[in-house]
């Protein structure tokens, strides 16, 4: 084994899934370390939809009640086809649905973790298995080595851990999405509904977060040719405004008055269901969760919730084995039990996500 720092459980990535996994393990009395490549919490970004299953998972983590204080319940969904004038109305979810600020969720998850759990400026460049012990070895961008017992890759669509597992790359959709927030200091006065308006090949969605904040998105049929556009918030806003010409004036004004710092442009990606069903998501005591395992398009509104569900199931499957015996003292027998626990997690999540 290479000389380096010894850490029992390493979580790669400090996004929603990584922090939720650390918290789920913490609630089971298990210590972990989260390695995040950014200099601080990645609390930027706009809103995410959280449906009943997501709230159930957040309640199990003990943060659902506090998060609800800043997120209004959505009572219905309406889809308006502007070209024909037709409308469709339905419940927004079977149970509870709210739109939450990503920053609220990230900050709340981080606040529940013991001091020192999250390490910033820690970028993983490779994962290997020790030739003698088969335990994971992580190489950092600064040349440092971490010897782990378990590695959980929660490092998103461009996952280093997924590369180690030789997973197929996520598939690119032709479409892209612009997301943002608009703040109404005097209150927006909107109904508690999720609205989608479709005109041609463009889809515009809107949902209130609280009494003053509104989350919106615009789905475009193709990603712009200028790759630098995604780095300039003002150009992103102009792209969205150009795309929604002919939409209702209030929607155009909403985009025009949006918070520049909240704007993002994303080329949509997904992992095909058959790749989730058939993929080999474990090697030794290394596995993945969240977008690193099952990145999905925004149409389902389940990306964040699925990641939190992963965290709950992973901790539940791993905890009994982890508390039973110490991995290092029990050698191959314990390694097999940890592998079986991770396989149980993966099997449950495959069936849920398929």
CSV table of C-alpha atoms in Angstrom, one decimal:
chain,number,residue,atom,x,y,z
A,1,UNK,CA,0.0,0.0,0.0
A,2,UNK,CA,1.3,3.5,-0.9
A,3,UNK,CA,2.2,5.8,1.9
A,4,UNK,CA,-0.6,8.3,2.4
A,5,UNK,CA,-3.4,9.5,4.7
A,6,UNK,CA,-5.7,6.8,6.0
A,7,UNK,CA,-9.4,7.5,5.8
A,8,UNK,CA,-12.1,4.9,6.4
A,9,UNK,CA,-14.9,6.2,4.2
A,10,UNK,CA,-14.3,8.8,1.5
A,11,UNK,CA,-17.2,10.5,-0.3
A,12,UNK,CA,-16.0,12.2,-3.5
A,13,UNK,CA,-18.1,15.3,-4.2
A,14,UNK,CA,-19.8,17.8,-2.0
A,15,UNK,CA,-23.0,18.4,-3.9
A,16,UNK,CA,-26.5,17.4,-2.8
A,17,UNK,CA,-25.9,13.6,-3.0
A,18,UNK,CA,-22.4,13.7,-1.4
A,19,UNK,CA,-23.5,15.8,1.6
A,20,UNK,CA,-26.8,13.8,2.0
A,21,UNK,CA,-24.7,10.6,2.0
A,22,UNK,CA,-22.4,12.0,4.7
A,23,UNK,CA,-25.4,13.1,6.8
A,24,UNK,CA,-27.2,9.7,6.3
A,25,UNK,CA,-24.0,7.9,7.5
A,26,UNK,CA,-23.6,10.4,10.4
A,27,UNK,CA,-27.2,9.7,11.5
A,28,UNK,CA,-26.1,6.0,11.7
A,29,UNK,CA,-23.1,6.8,13.8
A,30,UNK,CA,-20.6,6.4,10.9
A,31,UNK,CA,-17.9,8.9,10.2
A,32,UNK,CA,-17.0,9.9,6.7
A,33,UNK,CA,-14.9,12.6,4.9
A,34,UNK,CA,-16.3,14.5,1.9
A,35,UNK,CA,-13.7,15.6,-0.6
A,36,UNK,CA,-14.9,18.7,-2.6
A,37,UNK,CA,-12.8,20.2,-5.3
A,38,UNK,CA,-14.3,23.7,-5.0
A,39,UNK,CA,-13.0,26.3,-2.6
A,40,UNK,CA,-16.3,26.5,-0.8
A,41,UNK,CA,-19.8,25.0,-0.8
A,42,UNK,CA,-21.2,24.8,-4.3
A,43,UNK,CA,-24.4,26.6,-3.2
A,44,UNK,CA,-24.8,28.4,-6.5
A,45,UNK,CA,-27.5,27.4,-9.0
A,46,UNK,CA,-31.2,27.9,-9.2
A,47,UNK,CA,-34.1,25.7,-8.0
A,48,UNK,CA,-34.9,22.0,-7.8
A,49,UNK,CA,-38.2,20.3,-7.6
A,50,UNK,CA,-38.7,18.1,-4.6
A,51,UNK,CA,-41.6,15.6,-4.8
A,52,UNK,CA,-43.1,13.3,-2.1
A,53,UNK,CA,-40.3,10.8,-2.3
A,54,UNK,CA,-37.7,13.5,-1.9
A,55,UNK,CA,-39.5,15.0,1.2
A,56,UNK,CA,-39.7,11.5,2.7
A,57,UNK,CA,-35.9,11.1,2.4
A,58,UNK,CA,-35.2,14.6,3.7
A,59,UNK,CA,-37.5,13.9,6.7
A,60,UNK,CA,-35.4,10.8,7.4
A,61,UNK,CA,-32.3,13.0,7.4
A,62,UNK,CA,-34.0,15.3,9.8
A,63,UNK,CA,-34.0,18.5,7.7
A,64,UNK,CA,-37.4,18.4,5.9
A,65,UNK,CA,-39.3,20.6,8.3
A,66,UNK,CA,-36.7,23.4,8.2
A,67,UNK,CA,-36.4,23.3,4.5
A,68,UNK,CA,-40.2,23.5,4.1
A,69,UNK,CA,-40.1,26.9,5.9
A,70,UNK,CA,-38.6,28.5,2.7
A,71,UNK,CA,-40.6,26.6,0.1
A,72,UNK,CA,-44.3,26.9,-0.7
A,73,UNK,CA,-46.4,23.8,-1.5
A,74,UNK,CA,-47.4,23.6,-5.1
A,75,UNK,CA,-51.1,22.6,-5.5
A,76,UNK,CA,-51.4,21.9,-9.2
A,77,UNK,CA,-49.6,21.8,-12.6
A,78,UNK,CA,-50.8,23.5,-15.8
A,79,UNK,CA,-49.4,23.0,-19.3
A,80,UNK,CA,-50.4,25.7,-21.8
A,81,UNK,CA,-49.9,25.1,-25.5
A,82,UNK,CA,-49.6,28.7,-26.9
A,83,UNK,CA,-49.9,27.7,-30.5
A,84,UNK,CA,-53.3,26.0,-30.1
A,85,UNK,CA,-54.6,27.7,-26.9
A,86,UNK,CA,-55.2,24.4,-25.3
A,87,UNK,CA,-54.5,23.7,-21.6
A,88,UNK,CA,-54.0,20.6,-19.5
A,89,UNK,CA,-54.3,20.7,-15.7
A,90,UNK,CA,-53.2,18.0,-13.2
A,91,UNK,CA,-52.0,17.5,-9.7
A,92,UNK,CA,-48.3,18.5,-9.6
A,93,UNK,CA,-47.5,15.3,-7.6
A,94,UNK,CA,-49.1,12.5,-5.8
A,95,UNK,CA,-48.6,14.1,-2.4
A,96,UNK,CA,-46.2,16.9,-1.7
A,97,UNK,CA,-44.3,19.0,-4.2
A,98,UNK,CA,-42.3,22.2,-3.6
A,99,UNK,CA,-39.5,24.0,-5.4
A,100,UNK,CA,-36.5,24.7,-3.2
A,101,UNK,CA,-33.4,26.8,-3.6
A,102,UNK,CA,-30.4,24.6,-4.2
A,103,UNK,CA,-28.4,26.8,-1.9
A,104,UNK,CA,-30.8,26.3,0.9
A,105,UNK,CA,-30.6,22.5,0.6
A,106,UNK,CA,-26.8,22.5,0.3
A,107,UNK,CA,-26.2,24.8,3.2
A,108,UNK,CA,-28.7,23.0,5.4
A,109,UNK,CA,-27.1,19.6,4.7
A,110,UNK,CA,-23.6,21.0,5.4
A,111,UNK,CA,-24.7,22.6,8.7
A,112,UNK,CA,-25.8,19.2,10.1
A,113,UNK,CA,-22.4,17.6,9.6
A,114,UNK,CA,-19.6,17.5,12.2
A,115,UNK,CA,-16.9,20.1,11.8
A,116,UNK,CA,-14.1,18.8,9.6
A,117,UNK,CA,-16.3,16.4,7.6
A,118,UNK,CA,-16.0,18.5,4.4
A,119,UNK,CA,-12.6,19.2,2.9
A,120,UNK,CA,-12.4,21.8,0.2
A,121,UNK,CA,-9.9,22.2,-2.6
A,122,UNK,CA,-9.6,18.4,-2.8
A,123,UNK,CA,-9.7,17.3,-6.4
A,124,UNK,CA,-9.4,13.6,-7.1
A,125,UNK,CA,-7.6,12.7,-10.3
A,126,UNK,CA,-7.6,8.9,-10.1
A,127,UNK,CA,-8.8,5.9,-8.2
A,128,UNK,CA,-6.9,2.6,-8.1
A,129,UNK,CA,-7.1,-0.6,-6.0
A,130,UNK,CA,-4.0,-1.7,-4.0
A,131,UNK,CA,-2.5,-4.7,-5.6
A,132,UNK,CA,-2.1,-6.5,-2.3
A,133,UNK,CA,-5.1,-5.4,-0.2
A,134,UNK,CA,-7.6,-4.4,-3.0
A,135,UNK,CA,-8.4,-1.3,-0.9
A,136,UNK,CA,-9.0,2.0,-2.8
A,137,UNK,CA,-6.2,4.5,-3.3
A,138,UNK,CA,-7.1,8.0,-4.3
A,139,UNK,CA,-4.6,10.3,-5.9
A,140,UNK,CA,-5.1,14.0,-5.4
A,141,UNK,CA,-4.4,16.9,-7.8
A,142,UNK,CA,-1.6,18.0,-5.5
A,143,UNK,CA,0.1,14.7,-5.5
A,144,UNK,CA,-1.1,13.5,-2.1
A,145,UNK,CA,-2.4,10.0,-1.6
A,146,UNK,CA,-5.4,8.8,0.4
A,147,UNK,CA,-5.8,5.2,1.4
A,148,UNK,CA,-9.5,4.4,2.0
A,149,UNK,CA,-11.6,1.5,3.0
A,150,UNK,CA,-14.7,2.6,1.1
A,151,UNK,CA,-15.0,5.2,-1.7
A,152,UNK,CA,-18.4,6.6,-2.6
A,153,UNK,CA,-18.5,8.5,-5.8
A,154,UNK,CA,-21.0,11.4,-5.6
A,155,UNK,CA,-19.0,13.5,-8.1
A,156,UNK,CA,-21.7,14.2,-10.7
A,157,UNK,CA,-21.9,13.6,-14.4
A,158,UNK,CA,-18.2,14.0,-15.0
A,159,UNK,CA,-17.3,11.5,-12.3
A,160,UNK,CA,-13.8,10.3,-11.8
A,161,UNK,CA,-15.1,7.4,-9.8
A,162,UNK,CA,-17.4,6.4,-12.6
A,163,UNK,CA,-14.4,6.5,-15.0
A,164,UNK,CA,-12.6,4.1,-12.6
A,165,UNK,CA,-15.6,1.8,-12.8
A,166,UNK,CA,-15.6,2.1,-16.6
A,167,UNK,CA,-19.2,3.2,-16.8
A,168,UNK,CA,-20.5,4.3,-20.1
A,169,UNK,CA,-20.4,8.1,-20.5
A,170,UNK,CA,-23.8,9.8,-20.1
A,171,UNK,CA,-25.7,10.5,-23.3
A,172,UNK,CA,-26.1,14.0,-24.6
A,173,UNK,CA,-29.6,15.3,-25.5
A,174,UNK,CA,-29.7,17.8,-28.3
A,175,UNK,CA,-31.6,20.2,-26.0
A,176,UNK,CA,-30.3,22.6,-23.4
A,177,UNK,CA,-31.9,24.4,-20.5
A,178,UNK,CA,-31.5,27.9,-19.1
A,179,UNK,CA,-32.4,28.3,-15.4
A,180,UNK,CA,-32.8,31.3,-13.2
A,181,UNK,CA,-34.5,33.0,-10.3
A,182,UNK,CA,-36.5,36.3,-10.3
A,183,UNK,CA,-37.1,38.1,-7.1
A,184,UNK,CA,-40.2,40.3,-6.6
A,185,UNK,CA,-39.5,42.6,-3.6
A,186,UNK,CA,-43.2,43.4,-3.1
A,187,UNK,CA,-44.3,39.8,-3.7
A,188,UNK,CA,-45.1,38.1,-6.9
A,189,UNK,CA,-48.8,37.3,-6.1
A,190,UNK,CA,-48.7,34.1,-8.1
A,191,UNK,CA,-50.9,31.1,-7.6
A,192,UNK,CA,-49.3,28.0,-6.0
A,193,UNK,CA,-48.9,26.2,-9.3
A,194,UNK,CA,-46.3,24.9,-11.6
A,195,UNK,CA,-46.9,26.3,-15.1
A,196,UNK,CA,-45.4,25.1,-18.3
A,197,UNK,CA,-45.9,27.0,-21.6
A,198,UNK,CA,-45.0,25.5,-24.9
A,199,UNK,CA,-44.6,27.4,-28.2
A,200,UNK,CA,-43.0,25.6,-31.1
A,201,UNK,CA,-40.0,23.7,-29.8
A,202,UNK,CA,-39.5,26.0,-26.8
A,203,UNK,CA,-40.7,25.1,-23.3
A,204,UNK,CA,-40.9,27.7,-20.5
A,205,UNK,CA,-41.6,26.7,-17.0
A,206,UNK,CA,-42.3,28.7,-13.8
A,207,UNK,CA,-42.8,27.8,-10.1
A,208,UNK,CA,-42.9,30.0,-7.0
A,209,UNK,CA,-40.4,29.2,-4.3
A,210,UNK,CA,-41.6,31.6,-1.6
A,211,UNK,CA,-43.7,34.7,-1.5
A,212,UNK,CA,-41.1,36.8,-3.3
A,213,UNK,CA,-38.9,34.4,-5.3
A,214,UNK,CA,-39.8,32.6,-8.5
A,215,UNK,CA,-37.8,29.8,-10.2
A,216,UNK,CA,-38.0,29.5,-14.0
A,217,UNK,CA,-36.5,27.6,-16.8
A,218,UNK,CA,-36.4,27.6,-20.6
A,219,UNK,CA,-35.8,24.4,-22.6
A,220,UNK,CA,-34.3,25.0,-26.0
A,221,UNK,CA,-34.2,22.5,-28.8
A,222,UNK,CA,-30.4,22.8,-29.4
A,223,UNK,CA,-27.3,23.9,-27.6
A,224,UNK,CA,-25.9,27.2,-28.9
A,225,UNK,CA,-22.7,26.9,-31.1
A,226,UNK,CA,-20.9,29.5,-29.0
A,227,UNK,CA,-19.4,27.4,-26.2
A,228,UNK,CA,-18.3,30.5,-24.2
A,229,UNK,CA,-21.9,31.7,-23.9
A,230,UNK,CA,-22.5,29.5,-20.8
A,231,UNK,CA,-19.9,31.6,-18.9
A,232,UNK,CA,-21.6,35.0,-19.4
A,233,UNK,CA,-24.8,35.5,-17.4
A,234,UNK,CA,-25.9,38.4,-19.5
A,235,UNK,CA,-25.5,36.4,-22.8
A,236,UNK,CA,-27.5,33.6,-21.2
A,237,UNK,CA,-30.3,36.0,-20.3
A,238,UNK,CA,-30.3,37.3,-23.9
A,239,UNK,CA,-30.4,33.8,-25.3
A,240,UNK,CA,-33.5,33.0,-23.1
A,241,UNK,CA,-35.2,36.3,-24.1
A,242,UNK,CA,-34.6,35.6,-27.8
A,243,UNK,CA,-36.0,32.1,-27.4
A,244,UNK,CA,-39.3,33.2,-25.7
A,245,UNK,CA,-40.4,35.9,-28.2
A,246,UNK,CA,-44.2,35.5,-28.6
A,247,UNK,CA,-44.7,34.2,-25.1
A,248,UNK,CA,-46.9,36.2,-22.6
A,249,UNK,CA,-45.4,39.6,-21.5
A,250,UNK,CA,-45.3,38.6,-17.8
A,251,UNK,CA,-43.1,35.7,-18.6
A,252,UNK,CA,-40.7,37.8,-20.7
A,253,UNK,CA,-40.6,40.4,-18.0
A,254,UNK,CA,-39.8,37.7,-15.4
A,255,UNK,CA,-36.7,36.6,-17.4
A,256,UNK,CA,-35.7,40.2,-18.1
A,257,UNK,CA,-35.7,41.0,-14.4
A,258,UNK,CA,-34.0,37.8,-13.3
A,259,UNK,CA,-31.1,37.6,-10.9
A,260,UNK,CA,-28.0,37.6,-13.1
A,261,UNK,CA,-26.0,35.5,-10.6
A,262,UNK,CA,-28.6,32.7,-10.7
A,263,UNK,CA,-28.5,32.2,-14.4
A,264,UNK,CA,-27.1,29.0,-15.9
A,265,UNK,CA,-27.0,27.2,-19.2
A,266,UNK,CA,-26.8,23.4,-19.2
A,267,UNK,CA,-26.5,20.9,-22.0
A,268,UNK,CA,-28.8,18.1,-20.8
A,269,UNK,CA,-27.4,14.6,-20.3
A,270,UNK,CA,-28.8,11.3,-19.0
A,271,UNK,CA,-27.8,7.8,-18.4
A,272,UNK,CA,-30.1,5.4,-20.3
A,273,UNK,CA,-32.3,3.1,-18.2
A,274,UNK,CA,-30.7,0.0,-19.6
A,275,UNK,CA,-27.3,1.3,-18.7
A,276,UNK,CA,-28.5,1.8,-15.1
A,277,UNK,CA,-30.0,-1.7,-15.1
A,278,UNK,CA,-27.0,-3.5,-16.6
A,279,UNK,CA,-24.1,-1.3,-15.5
A,280,UNK,CA,-21.4,-2.6,-13.1
A,281,UNK,CA,-21.5,0.1,-10.4
A,282,UNK,CA,-19.2,-1.5,-7.9
A,283,UNK,CA,-15.6,-2.6,-7.9
A,284,UNK,CA,-14.2,-3.8,-4.6
A,285,UNK,CA,-15.4,-1.3,-2.0
A,286,UNK,CA,-15.9,1.5,-4.6
A,287,UNK,CA,-19.3,2.6,-5.8
A,288,UNK,CA,-21.3,5.6,-7.0
A,289,UNK,CA,-24.5,7.5,-6.2
A,290,UNK,CA,-26.5,10.5,-7.5
A,291,UNK,CA,-25.7,11.8,-10.9
A,292,UNK,CA,-22.5,9.8,-11.1
A,293,UNK,CA,-24.8,6.7,-11.2
A,294,UNK,CA,-28.0,7.8,-12.8
A,295,UNK,CA,-27.9,11.4,-14.2
A,296,UNK,CA,-31.4,12.1,-15.7
A,297,UNK,CA,-32.9,14.9,-17.7
A,298,UNK,CA,-34.9,17.6,-15.9
A,299,UNK,CA,-38.2,16.5,-17.3
A,300,UNK,CA,-38.8,14.0,-14.5
A,301,UNK,CA,-38.0,16.5,-11.7
A,302,UNK,CA,-36.4,13.7,-9.8
A,303,UNK,CA,-32.6,14.3,-10.0
A,304,UNK,CA,-32.2,15.9,-6.5
A,305,UNK,CA,-34.7,13.6,-4.8
A,306,UNK,CA,-33.1,10.5,-6.3
A,307,UNK,CA,-29.7,11.5,-5.0
A,308,UNK,CA,-31.1,12.0,-1.5
A,309,UNK,CA,-32.8,8.6,-1.7
A,310,UNK,CA,-29.5,7.0,-2.7
A,311,UNK,CA,-27.9,8.4,0.4
A,312,UNK,CA,-30.6,7.0,2.7
A,313,UNK,CA,-30.5,3.5,1.1
A,314,UNK,CA,-26.7,3.4,1.0
A,315,UNK,CA,-26.4,4.3,4.7
A,316,UNK,CA,-29.2,1.8,5.6
A,317,UNK,CA,-27.5,-1.1,3.7
A,318,UNK,CA,-24.0,-0.3,4.9
A,319,UNK,CA,-24.5,0.5,8.6
A,320,UNK,CA,-25.1,-3.0,10.0
A,321,UNK,CA,-22.0,-4.4,8.3
A,322,UNK,CA,-19.9,-1.4,9.3
A,323,UNK,CA,-20.9,-1.7,12.9
A,324,UNK,CA,-20.5,-5.4,13.0
A,325,UNK,CA,-16.7,-5.7,12.6
A,326,UNK,CA,-13.7,-3.6,11.6
A,327,UNK,CA,-12.7,-3.9,8.0
A,328,UNK,CA,-8.9,-3.9,8.6
A,329,UNK,CA,-9.0,-6.4,11.4
A,330,UNK,CA,-11.1,-8.9,9.6
A,331,UNK,CA,-9.5,-8.8,6.2
A,332,UNK,CA,-11.1,-10.6,3.2
A,333,UNK,CA,-14.2,-11.7,5.2
A,334,UNK,CA,-15.1,-8.1,6.1
A,335,UNK,CA,-14.3,-6.9,2.6
A,336,UNK,CA,-16.8,-9.5,1.2
A,337,UNK,CA,-19.5,-8.3,3.7
A,338,UNK,CA,-18.9,-4.6,2.7
A,339,UNK,CA,-19.2,-5.7,-1.0
A,340,UNK,CA,-22.4,-7.5,-0.2
A,341,UNK,CA,-23.8,-4.4,1.5
A,342,UNK,CA,-22.9,-2.2,-1.4
A,343,UNK,CA,-24.5,-4.7,-3.8
A,344,UNK,CA,-27.7,-4.6,-1.7
A,345,UNK,CA,-27.8,-0.9,-2.1
A,346,UNK,CA,-27.2,-1.0,-5.8
A,347,UNK,CA,-29.8,-3.7,-6.4
A,348,UNK,CA,-32.5,-1.7,-4.5
A,349,UNK,CA,-31.6,1.5,-6.4
A,350,UNK,CA,-31.6,-0.2,-9.8
A,351,UNK,CA,-35.1,-1.4,-9.3
A,352,UNK,CA,-36.2,2.0,-8.1
A,353,UNK,CA,-34.6,3.9,-10.9
A,354,UNK,CA,-35.4,1.6,-13.8
